[in-house]
XYZ file of C-alpha atoms in Angstrom:
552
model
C 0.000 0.000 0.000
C 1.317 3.442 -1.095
C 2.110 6.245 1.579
C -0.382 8.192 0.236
C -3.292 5.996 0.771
C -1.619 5.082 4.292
C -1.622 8.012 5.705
C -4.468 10.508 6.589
C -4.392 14.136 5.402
C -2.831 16.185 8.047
C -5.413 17.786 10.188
C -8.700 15.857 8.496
C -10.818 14.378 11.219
C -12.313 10.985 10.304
C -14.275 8.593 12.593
C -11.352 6.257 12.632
C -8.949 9.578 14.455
C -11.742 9.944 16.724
C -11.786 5.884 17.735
C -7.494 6.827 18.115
C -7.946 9.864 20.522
C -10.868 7.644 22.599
C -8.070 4.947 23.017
C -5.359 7.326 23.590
C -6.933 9.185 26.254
C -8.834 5.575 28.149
C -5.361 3.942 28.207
C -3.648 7.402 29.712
C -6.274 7.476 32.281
C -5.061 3.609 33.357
C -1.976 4.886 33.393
C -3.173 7.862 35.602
C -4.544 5.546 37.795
C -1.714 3.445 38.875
C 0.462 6.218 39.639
C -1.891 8.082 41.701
C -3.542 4.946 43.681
C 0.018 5.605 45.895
C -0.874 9.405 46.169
C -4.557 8.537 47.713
C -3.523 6.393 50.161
C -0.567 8.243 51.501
C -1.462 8.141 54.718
C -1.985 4.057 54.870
C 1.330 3.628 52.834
C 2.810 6.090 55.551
C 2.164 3.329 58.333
C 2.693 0.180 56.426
C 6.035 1.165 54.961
C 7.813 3.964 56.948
C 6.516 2.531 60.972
C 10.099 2.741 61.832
C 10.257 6.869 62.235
C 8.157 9.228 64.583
C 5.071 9.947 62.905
C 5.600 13.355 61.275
C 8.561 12.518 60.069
C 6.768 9.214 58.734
C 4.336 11.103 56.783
C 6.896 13.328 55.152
C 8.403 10.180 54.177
C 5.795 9.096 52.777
C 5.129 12.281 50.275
C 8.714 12.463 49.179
C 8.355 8.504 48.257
C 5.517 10.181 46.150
C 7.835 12.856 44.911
C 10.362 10.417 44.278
C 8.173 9.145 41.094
C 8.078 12.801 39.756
C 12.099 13.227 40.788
C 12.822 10.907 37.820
C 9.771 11.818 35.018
C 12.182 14.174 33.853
C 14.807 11.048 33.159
C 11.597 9.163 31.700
C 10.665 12.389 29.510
C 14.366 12.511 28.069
C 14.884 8.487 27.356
C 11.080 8.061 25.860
C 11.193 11.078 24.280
C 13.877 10.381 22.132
C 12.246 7.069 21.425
C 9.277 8.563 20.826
C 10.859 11.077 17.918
C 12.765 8.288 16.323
C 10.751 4.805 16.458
C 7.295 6.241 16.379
C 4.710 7.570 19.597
C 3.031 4.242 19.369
C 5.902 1.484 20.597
C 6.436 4.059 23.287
C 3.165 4.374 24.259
C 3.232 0.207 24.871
C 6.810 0.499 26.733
C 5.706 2.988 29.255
C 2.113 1.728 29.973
C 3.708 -2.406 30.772
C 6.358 -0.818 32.727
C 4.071 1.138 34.870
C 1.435 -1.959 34.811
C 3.732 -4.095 36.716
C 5.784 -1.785 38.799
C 1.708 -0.823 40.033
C 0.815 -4.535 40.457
C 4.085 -5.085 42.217
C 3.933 -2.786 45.127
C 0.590 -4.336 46.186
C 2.516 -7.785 46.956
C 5.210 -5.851 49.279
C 6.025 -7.090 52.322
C 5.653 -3.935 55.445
C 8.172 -2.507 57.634
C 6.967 -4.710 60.363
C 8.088 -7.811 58.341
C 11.392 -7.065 56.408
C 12.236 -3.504 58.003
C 13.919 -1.376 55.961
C 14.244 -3.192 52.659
C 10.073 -2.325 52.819
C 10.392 1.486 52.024
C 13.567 0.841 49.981
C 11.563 -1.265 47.280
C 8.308 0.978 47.301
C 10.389 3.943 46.486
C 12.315 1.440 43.900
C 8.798 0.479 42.218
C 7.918 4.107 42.870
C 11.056 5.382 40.593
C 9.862 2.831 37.697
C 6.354 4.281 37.703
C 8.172 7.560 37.433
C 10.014 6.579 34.368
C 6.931 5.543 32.734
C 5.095 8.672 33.353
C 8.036 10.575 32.107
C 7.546 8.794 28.509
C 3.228 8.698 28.636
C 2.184 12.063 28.687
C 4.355 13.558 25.920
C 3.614 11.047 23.354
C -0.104 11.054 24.456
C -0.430 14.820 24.041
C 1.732 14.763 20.887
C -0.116 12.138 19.461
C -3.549 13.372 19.626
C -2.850 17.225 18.607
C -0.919 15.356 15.048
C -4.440 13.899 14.648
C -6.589 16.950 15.759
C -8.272 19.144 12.563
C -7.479 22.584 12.083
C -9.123 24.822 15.096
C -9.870 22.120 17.147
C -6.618 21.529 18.906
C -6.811 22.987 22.030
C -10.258 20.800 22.398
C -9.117 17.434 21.370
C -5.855 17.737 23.336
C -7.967 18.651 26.393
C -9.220 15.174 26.667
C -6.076 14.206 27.130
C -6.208 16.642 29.696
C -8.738 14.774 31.634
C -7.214 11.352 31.949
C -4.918 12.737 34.901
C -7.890 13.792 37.067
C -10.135 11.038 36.037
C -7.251 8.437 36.754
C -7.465 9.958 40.418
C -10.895 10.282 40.582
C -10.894 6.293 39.460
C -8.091 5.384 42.085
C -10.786 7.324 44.892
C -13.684 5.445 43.524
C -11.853 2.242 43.883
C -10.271 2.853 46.964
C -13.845 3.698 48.190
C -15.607 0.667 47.131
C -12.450 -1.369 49.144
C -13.274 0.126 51.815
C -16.887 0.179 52.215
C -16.737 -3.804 51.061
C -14.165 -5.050 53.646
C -14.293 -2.443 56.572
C -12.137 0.705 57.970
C -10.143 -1.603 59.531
C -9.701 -4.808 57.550
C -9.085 -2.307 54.659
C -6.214 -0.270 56.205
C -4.221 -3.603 57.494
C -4.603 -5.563 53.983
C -7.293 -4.824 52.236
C -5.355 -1.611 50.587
C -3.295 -3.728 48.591
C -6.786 -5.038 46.502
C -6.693 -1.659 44.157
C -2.690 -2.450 43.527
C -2.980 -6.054 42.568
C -6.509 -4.982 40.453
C -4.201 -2.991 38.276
C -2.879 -6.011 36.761
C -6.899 -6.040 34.904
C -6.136 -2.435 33.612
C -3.001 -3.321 32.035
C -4.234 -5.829 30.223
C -7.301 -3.585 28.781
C -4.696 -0.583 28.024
C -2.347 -3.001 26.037
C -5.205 -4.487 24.330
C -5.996 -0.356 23.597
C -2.693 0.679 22.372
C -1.959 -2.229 20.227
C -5.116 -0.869 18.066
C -3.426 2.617 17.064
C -2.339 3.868 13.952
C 0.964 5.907 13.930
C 0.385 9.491 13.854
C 0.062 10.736 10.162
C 2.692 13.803 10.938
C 5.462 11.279 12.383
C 4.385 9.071 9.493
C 4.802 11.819 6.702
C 8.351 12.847 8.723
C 9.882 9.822 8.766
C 8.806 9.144 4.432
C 10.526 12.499 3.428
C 13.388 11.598 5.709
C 13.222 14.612 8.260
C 13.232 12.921 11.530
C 15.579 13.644 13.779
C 18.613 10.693 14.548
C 19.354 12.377 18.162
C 16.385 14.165 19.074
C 17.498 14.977 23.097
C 20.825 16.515 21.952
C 18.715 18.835 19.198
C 16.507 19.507 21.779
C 18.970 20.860 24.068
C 20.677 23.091 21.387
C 20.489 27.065 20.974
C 17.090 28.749 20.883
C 15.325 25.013 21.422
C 16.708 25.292 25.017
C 16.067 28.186 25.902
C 12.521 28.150 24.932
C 12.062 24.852 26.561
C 13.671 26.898 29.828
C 11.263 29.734 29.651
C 8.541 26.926 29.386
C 9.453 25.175 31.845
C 9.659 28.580 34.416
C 6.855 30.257 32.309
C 4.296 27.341 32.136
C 4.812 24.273 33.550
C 6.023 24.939 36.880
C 2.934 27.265 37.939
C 0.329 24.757 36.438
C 2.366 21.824 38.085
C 1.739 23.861 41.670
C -1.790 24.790 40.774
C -2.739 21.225 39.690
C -0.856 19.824 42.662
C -2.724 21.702 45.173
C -6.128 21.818 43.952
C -6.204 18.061 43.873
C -3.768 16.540 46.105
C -2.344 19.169 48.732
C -6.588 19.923 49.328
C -6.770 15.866 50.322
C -4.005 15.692 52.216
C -4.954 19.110 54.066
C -8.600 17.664 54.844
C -6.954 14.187 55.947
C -3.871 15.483 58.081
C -4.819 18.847 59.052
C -8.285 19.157 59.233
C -8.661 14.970 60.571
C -11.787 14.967 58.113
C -12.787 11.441 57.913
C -10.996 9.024 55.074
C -13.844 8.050 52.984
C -15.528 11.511 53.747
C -12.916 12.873 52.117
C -12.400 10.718 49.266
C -15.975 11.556 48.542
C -15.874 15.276 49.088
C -12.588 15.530 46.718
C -14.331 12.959 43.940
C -17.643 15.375 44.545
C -15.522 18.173 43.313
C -13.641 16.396 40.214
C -16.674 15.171 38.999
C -18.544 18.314 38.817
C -15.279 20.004 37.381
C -13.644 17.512 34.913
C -16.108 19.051 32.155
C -14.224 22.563 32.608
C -10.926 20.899 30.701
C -12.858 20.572 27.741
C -14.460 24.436 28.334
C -11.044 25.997 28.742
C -9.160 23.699 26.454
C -12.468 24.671 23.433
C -12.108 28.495 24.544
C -8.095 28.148 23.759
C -9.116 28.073 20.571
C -10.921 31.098 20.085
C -8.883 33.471 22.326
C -5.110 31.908 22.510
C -3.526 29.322 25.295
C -1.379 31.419 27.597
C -3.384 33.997 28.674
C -5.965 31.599 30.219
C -2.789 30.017 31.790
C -1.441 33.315 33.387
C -5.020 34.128 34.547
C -5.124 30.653 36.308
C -2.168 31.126 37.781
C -3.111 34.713 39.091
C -6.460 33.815 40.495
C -4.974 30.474 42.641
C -2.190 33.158 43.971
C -4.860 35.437 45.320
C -7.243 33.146 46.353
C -5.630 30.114 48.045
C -5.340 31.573 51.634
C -9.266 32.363 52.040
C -10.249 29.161 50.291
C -8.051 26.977 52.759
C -9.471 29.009 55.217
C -12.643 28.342 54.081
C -12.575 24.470 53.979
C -11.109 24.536 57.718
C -14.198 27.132 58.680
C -16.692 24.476 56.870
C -14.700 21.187 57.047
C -13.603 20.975 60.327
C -14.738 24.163 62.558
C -13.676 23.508 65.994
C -10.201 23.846 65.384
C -11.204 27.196 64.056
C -12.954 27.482 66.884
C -10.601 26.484 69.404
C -7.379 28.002 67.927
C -9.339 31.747 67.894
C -10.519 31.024 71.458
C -7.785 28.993 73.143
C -4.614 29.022 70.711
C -2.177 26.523 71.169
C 1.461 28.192 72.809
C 4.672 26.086 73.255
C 6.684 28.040 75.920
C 10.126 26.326 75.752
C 14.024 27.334 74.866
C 14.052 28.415 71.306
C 17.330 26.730 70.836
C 15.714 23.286 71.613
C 13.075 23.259 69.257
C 14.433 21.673 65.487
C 12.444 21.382 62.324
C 11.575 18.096 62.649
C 12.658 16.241 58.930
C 15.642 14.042 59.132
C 15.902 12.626 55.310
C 18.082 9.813 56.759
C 15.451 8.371 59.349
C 18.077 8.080 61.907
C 18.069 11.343 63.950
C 15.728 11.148 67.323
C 14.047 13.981 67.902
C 14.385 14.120 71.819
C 14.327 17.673 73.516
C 11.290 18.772 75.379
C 10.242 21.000 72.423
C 10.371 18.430 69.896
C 8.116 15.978 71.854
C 5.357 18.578 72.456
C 5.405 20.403 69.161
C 5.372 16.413 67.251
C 2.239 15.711 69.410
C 0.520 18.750 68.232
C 1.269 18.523 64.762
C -0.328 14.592 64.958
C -3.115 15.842 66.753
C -3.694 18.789 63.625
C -3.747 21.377 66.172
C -1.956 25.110 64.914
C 0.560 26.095 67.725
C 3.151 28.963 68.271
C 5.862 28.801 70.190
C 7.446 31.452 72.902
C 10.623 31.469 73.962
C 11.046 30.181 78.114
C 14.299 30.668 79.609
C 17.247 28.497 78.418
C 17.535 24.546 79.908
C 13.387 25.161 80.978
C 11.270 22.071 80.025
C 8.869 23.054 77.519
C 5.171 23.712 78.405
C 1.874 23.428 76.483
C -0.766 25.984 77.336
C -4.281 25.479 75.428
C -6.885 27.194 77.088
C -6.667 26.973 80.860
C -4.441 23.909 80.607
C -0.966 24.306 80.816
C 0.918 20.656 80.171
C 4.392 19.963 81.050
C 6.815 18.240 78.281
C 9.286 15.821 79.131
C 13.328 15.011 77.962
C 13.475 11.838 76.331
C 16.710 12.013 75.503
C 18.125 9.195 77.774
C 14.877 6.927 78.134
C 13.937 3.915 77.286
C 11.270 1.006 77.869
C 9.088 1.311 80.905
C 10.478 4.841 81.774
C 9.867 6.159 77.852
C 6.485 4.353 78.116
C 4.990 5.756 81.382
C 6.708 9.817 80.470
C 5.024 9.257 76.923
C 1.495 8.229 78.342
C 1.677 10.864 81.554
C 2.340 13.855 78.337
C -0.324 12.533 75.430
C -3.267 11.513 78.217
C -2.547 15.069 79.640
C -2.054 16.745 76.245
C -5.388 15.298 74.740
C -7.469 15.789 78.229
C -6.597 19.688 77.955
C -6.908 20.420 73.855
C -10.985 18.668 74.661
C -11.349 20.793 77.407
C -9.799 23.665 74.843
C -12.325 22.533 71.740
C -10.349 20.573 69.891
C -11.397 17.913 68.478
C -9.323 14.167 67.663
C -11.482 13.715 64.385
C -13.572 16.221 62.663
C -17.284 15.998 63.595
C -18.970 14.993 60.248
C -22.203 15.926 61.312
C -21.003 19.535 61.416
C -19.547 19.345 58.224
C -20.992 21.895 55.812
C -21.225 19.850 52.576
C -22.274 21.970 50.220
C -19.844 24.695 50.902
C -16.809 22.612 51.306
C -17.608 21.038 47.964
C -18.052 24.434 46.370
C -14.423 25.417 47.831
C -12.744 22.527 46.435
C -14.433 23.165 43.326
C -13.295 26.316 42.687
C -9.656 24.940 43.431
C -10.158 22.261 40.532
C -11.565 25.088 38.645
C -8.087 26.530 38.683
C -6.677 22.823 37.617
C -8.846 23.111 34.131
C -7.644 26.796 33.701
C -4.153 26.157 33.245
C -4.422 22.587 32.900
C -6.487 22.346 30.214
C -4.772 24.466 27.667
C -1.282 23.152 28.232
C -1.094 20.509 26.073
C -2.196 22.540 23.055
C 0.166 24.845 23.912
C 3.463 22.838 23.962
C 2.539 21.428 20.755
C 2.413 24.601 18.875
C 5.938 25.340 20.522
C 8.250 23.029 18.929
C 9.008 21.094 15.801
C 7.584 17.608 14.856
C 11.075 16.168 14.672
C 12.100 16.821 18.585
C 8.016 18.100 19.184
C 7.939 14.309 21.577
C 10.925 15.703 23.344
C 10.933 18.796 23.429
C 7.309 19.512 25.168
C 7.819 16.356 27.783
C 11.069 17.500 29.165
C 9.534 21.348 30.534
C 6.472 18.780 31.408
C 7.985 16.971 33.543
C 10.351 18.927 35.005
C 7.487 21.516 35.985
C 5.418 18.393 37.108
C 7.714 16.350 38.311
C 10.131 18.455 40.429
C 7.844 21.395 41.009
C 4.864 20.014 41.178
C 5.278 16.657 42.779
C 7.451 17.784 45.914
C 4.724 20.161 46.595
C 3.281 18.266 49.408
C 6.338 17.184 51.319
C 7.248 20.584 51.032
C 4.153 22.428 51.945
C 3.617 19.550 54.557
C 7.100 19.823 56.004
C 6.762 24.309 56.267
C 3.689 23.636 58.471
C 5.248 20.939 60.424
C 8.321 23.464 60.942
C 6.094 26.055 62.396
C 2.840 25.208 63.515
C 0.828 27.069 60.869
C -1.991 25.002 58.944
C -1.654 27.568 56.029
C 1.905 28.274 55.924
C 2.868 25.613 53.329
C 0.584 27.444 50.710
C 3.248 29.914 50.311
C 5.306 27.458 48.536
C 2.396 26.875 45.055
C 1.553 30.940 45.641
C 5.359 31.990 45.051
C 5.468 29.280 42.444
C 2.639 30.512 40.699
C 3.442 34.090 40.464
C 7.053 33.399 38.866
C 4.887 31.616 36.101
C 3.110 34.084 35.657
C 5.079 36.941 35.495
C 8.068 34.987 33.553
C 5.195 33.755 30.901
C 3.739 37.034 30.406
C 7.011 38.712 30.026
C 8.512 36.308 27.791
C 6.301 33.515 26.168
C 4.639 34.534 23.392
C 0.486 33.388 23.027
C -0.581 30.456 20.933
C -3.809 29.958 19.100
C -3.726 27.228 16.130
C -0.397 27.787 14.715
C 0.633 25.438 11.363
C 2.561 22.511 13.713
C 2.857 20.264 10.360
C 6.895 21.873 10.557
């Protein structure tokens, strides 16, 4: 069969290029789905696999073992990239998806900390890097793949399905991780029955194969590769000149503010209502699935709309309006999520009175620091309990004090103890400690019956809202940017980089700023600063993209 009869028109949209873009986006949202199942249960994975470390310290863990899969998407973006440009979008697409498949299926047969110690957390974060790999090759090639088959005008639209998959692969992993847990109990589900959704991924590989092995080759990478254009070392063209640069200005003008955005409107709002707030688990799996639902059609709005007024500025705006808006909303869901701490911390705030030069921010990377002094023991056992504290200095070599309300409660040095003495010190401080934040207002677990549904739904809305404004444009937009002979690399490498490193450390490092000093909202500085170098680097330096001729 001749080329010409092989290979569609560029641009022309049959029924056969809309089957291609169905089965592009169904098998990205698998994909989706196996690398965020580890994100929504964070806090179970937390005291499976990292039991061996105090409990903050535990759950930062825990989120940089998330980050760790969006450390390496970068290295993934680079190494399937290249593929990508040379052998064709397709083959990559079936690399990537059986690599993440079994890495996925994998981490639901680990063995915990309590049964093989620290080879546990070393092989999650192991399986963890492969699924980062993977994503590093999936999303480029997707996005690529669908805009080469998208008709003239329509770009921004079709590519926002894409768009989608990532939020509808979480809002799968929730459903699933709901049903689990409704089926087989709170607390069959959190000693074993988490693994269920991991080892179920094994039925989701086998669909997305079956998916990918029925594409075509995209008729631009077709048409390149007859007149002989393509690119024999895509990476180091990318990385030449004005290519690099542009990718740079990308990566500091695009991706990294809608990495931060996405990142906290989805995943830094569950974690807040889980480990700040103490909202109920499947309360707030439903509450955050409640507010992807009713916003996943928005990446289709704003990824049409790109296409009658241009890509960036909808970007920039989405960037600006998460800036100025995150503090009230945050405040907002703790006001109708959970409001007795509000309560409490306006009526009876929570003051640590010890030696300043005691107190340490509490992160030790290496696990093997102990975290001993007075001041460490009482500000750990507020930042468990979710309550915002402050501390004021006491004179030097004083034990430090708790006062909540009326109660004050003396800390203890456990520097030194052990067994029966560590035990009975420990007990005397938390028994005290919790008696005095009840008699203060504040609660263990958020009361659900005082929950304000509507409202807290509307609040995380708004903050997915955000997500489709400079989500859903993106993919259009890094397109149009660069060439179809490096176009695979070129776009995935800013991607990922912004995603990956920017995006995906976001909540260890938002967690680990309000850990440090006792403020619920400080680590929303971190997407707001991140946000606002976006946006002023893009408008200053990126120029807007509507439709542009990417047959080049």
């Amino acid at each position: 069969m001749s080329s010409t009869s092989a290979t569609p028109v560029a641009g022309e949209l049959t029924k056969g290029h809309k089957k291609v873009i169905f089965a592009s986006s169904l098998g990205t949202v698998f994909e989706w789905y196996d690398f965020y199942l580890y994100g929504s249960l964070a806090i179970i994975l937390s005291r499976q696999f990292f039991s061996g470390v105090n409990p903050t310290t535990g759950m930062i863990f825990t989120l940089l073992a998330f980050a760790a899969g969006f450390f390496v998407r970068p290295f993934g973006a680079a190494f399937f990239g290249s593929l990508g440009d040379r052998i064709g979008r397709k083959y990559t697409f079936l690399v990537t998806i059986l690599i993440m498949g079994f890495s996925t299926f994998l981490v639901g047969v680990l063995p915990s900390y309590a049964s093989i110690g620290i080879a546990a957390p070393i092989m999650l974060i192991v399986l963890r890097l492969a699924q980062g790999l993977a994503m590093g090759g999936e999303y480029g090639g997707a996005a690529t793949y669908v805009a080469e088959h998208a008709p003239p005008g329509k770009r921004g639209l079709y590519t926002s399905f894409i768009q989608t998959t990532a939020t509808l692969g979480l809002f799968l992993s929730l459903i699933v991780i709901l049903g689990c847990r409704y089926a087989l109990g709170a607390e069959a589900f959190e000693e074993w029955g988490w693994r269920i959704p991991f080892l179920g991924s094994i039925i989701l590989l086998a669909v997305s194969v079956w998916i990918r092995l029925q594409l075509s080759e995209s008729p631009l990478f077709q048409q390149m590769k007859a007149e002989g254009k393509g690119s024999k070392k895509p990476f180091r063209d990318a990385i030449k000149g004005g290519n690099l640069k542009l990718m740079l200005l990308v990566l500091f003008g695009a991706t990294a503010g809608q990495a931060v955005v996405w990142y906290a409107g989805q995943f830094y709002a569950l974690f807040y209502l889980q480990s700040m707030l103490k909202v109920d688990l499947t309360v707030s799996y439903l509450l955050i699935a409640a507010a992807l639902l009713l916003a996943t059609p928005f990446f289709l709005f704003f990824g049409w709309l790109s296409d009658k007024i241009g890509r960036k500025k909808i970007i920039m705006a989405g960037c600006l309006i998460a800036a100025l808006t995150y503090f009230p909303i945050f405040k907002g869901l703790t006001h109708f999520a959970n409001p007795a701490i509000e309560e409490a911390s306006l009526n009876s705030p929570a003051v640590v009175v010890a030696d300043p030069d005691t107190c340490s921010f509490q992160f030790d990377p290496t696990g093997v620091r102990k975290f001993t002094s007075s001041c460490d023991v009482a500000t750990a056992a507020l930042a468990r309990a979710g309550v915002p504290y402050s501390v004021q200095a006491a004179p030097a070599g004083s034990l430090a004090v708790v006062e909540v309300g009326e109660g004050k409660v003396t800390s203890y040095e456990a520097a030194g103890l052990a067994g029966d003495a560590l035990k009975e010190n420990s007990g005397r401080f938390n028994t005290e400690l919790r008696s005095a934040l009840n008699a203060a207002g504040y609660p263990e677990k958020a009361d659900t019956s005082r929950i304000n549904i509507p409202m807290t739904i509307l609040l995380l809305w708004l903050l997915v809202i955000y997500v489709t404004m400079v989500y859903g444009p993106i993919a259009a937009y890094l397109v149009e940017l660069f060439p179809t002979r490096i176009r695979y690399t070129s776009m995935s490498l800013p991607y990922h980089i912004g995603n990956g490193w920017f995006g995906g450390f976001l909540p260890a490092v938002s967690f680990a700023l309000v850990a440090a000093t006792g403020n619920i909202y400080y680590g929303l500085w971190y997407p707001i600063g991140i946000a606002l170098m976006t946006l002023v680097i893009g408008t200053l330096f990126l120029r807007e993209s509507k439709d542009v001729d990417i047959t080049k």
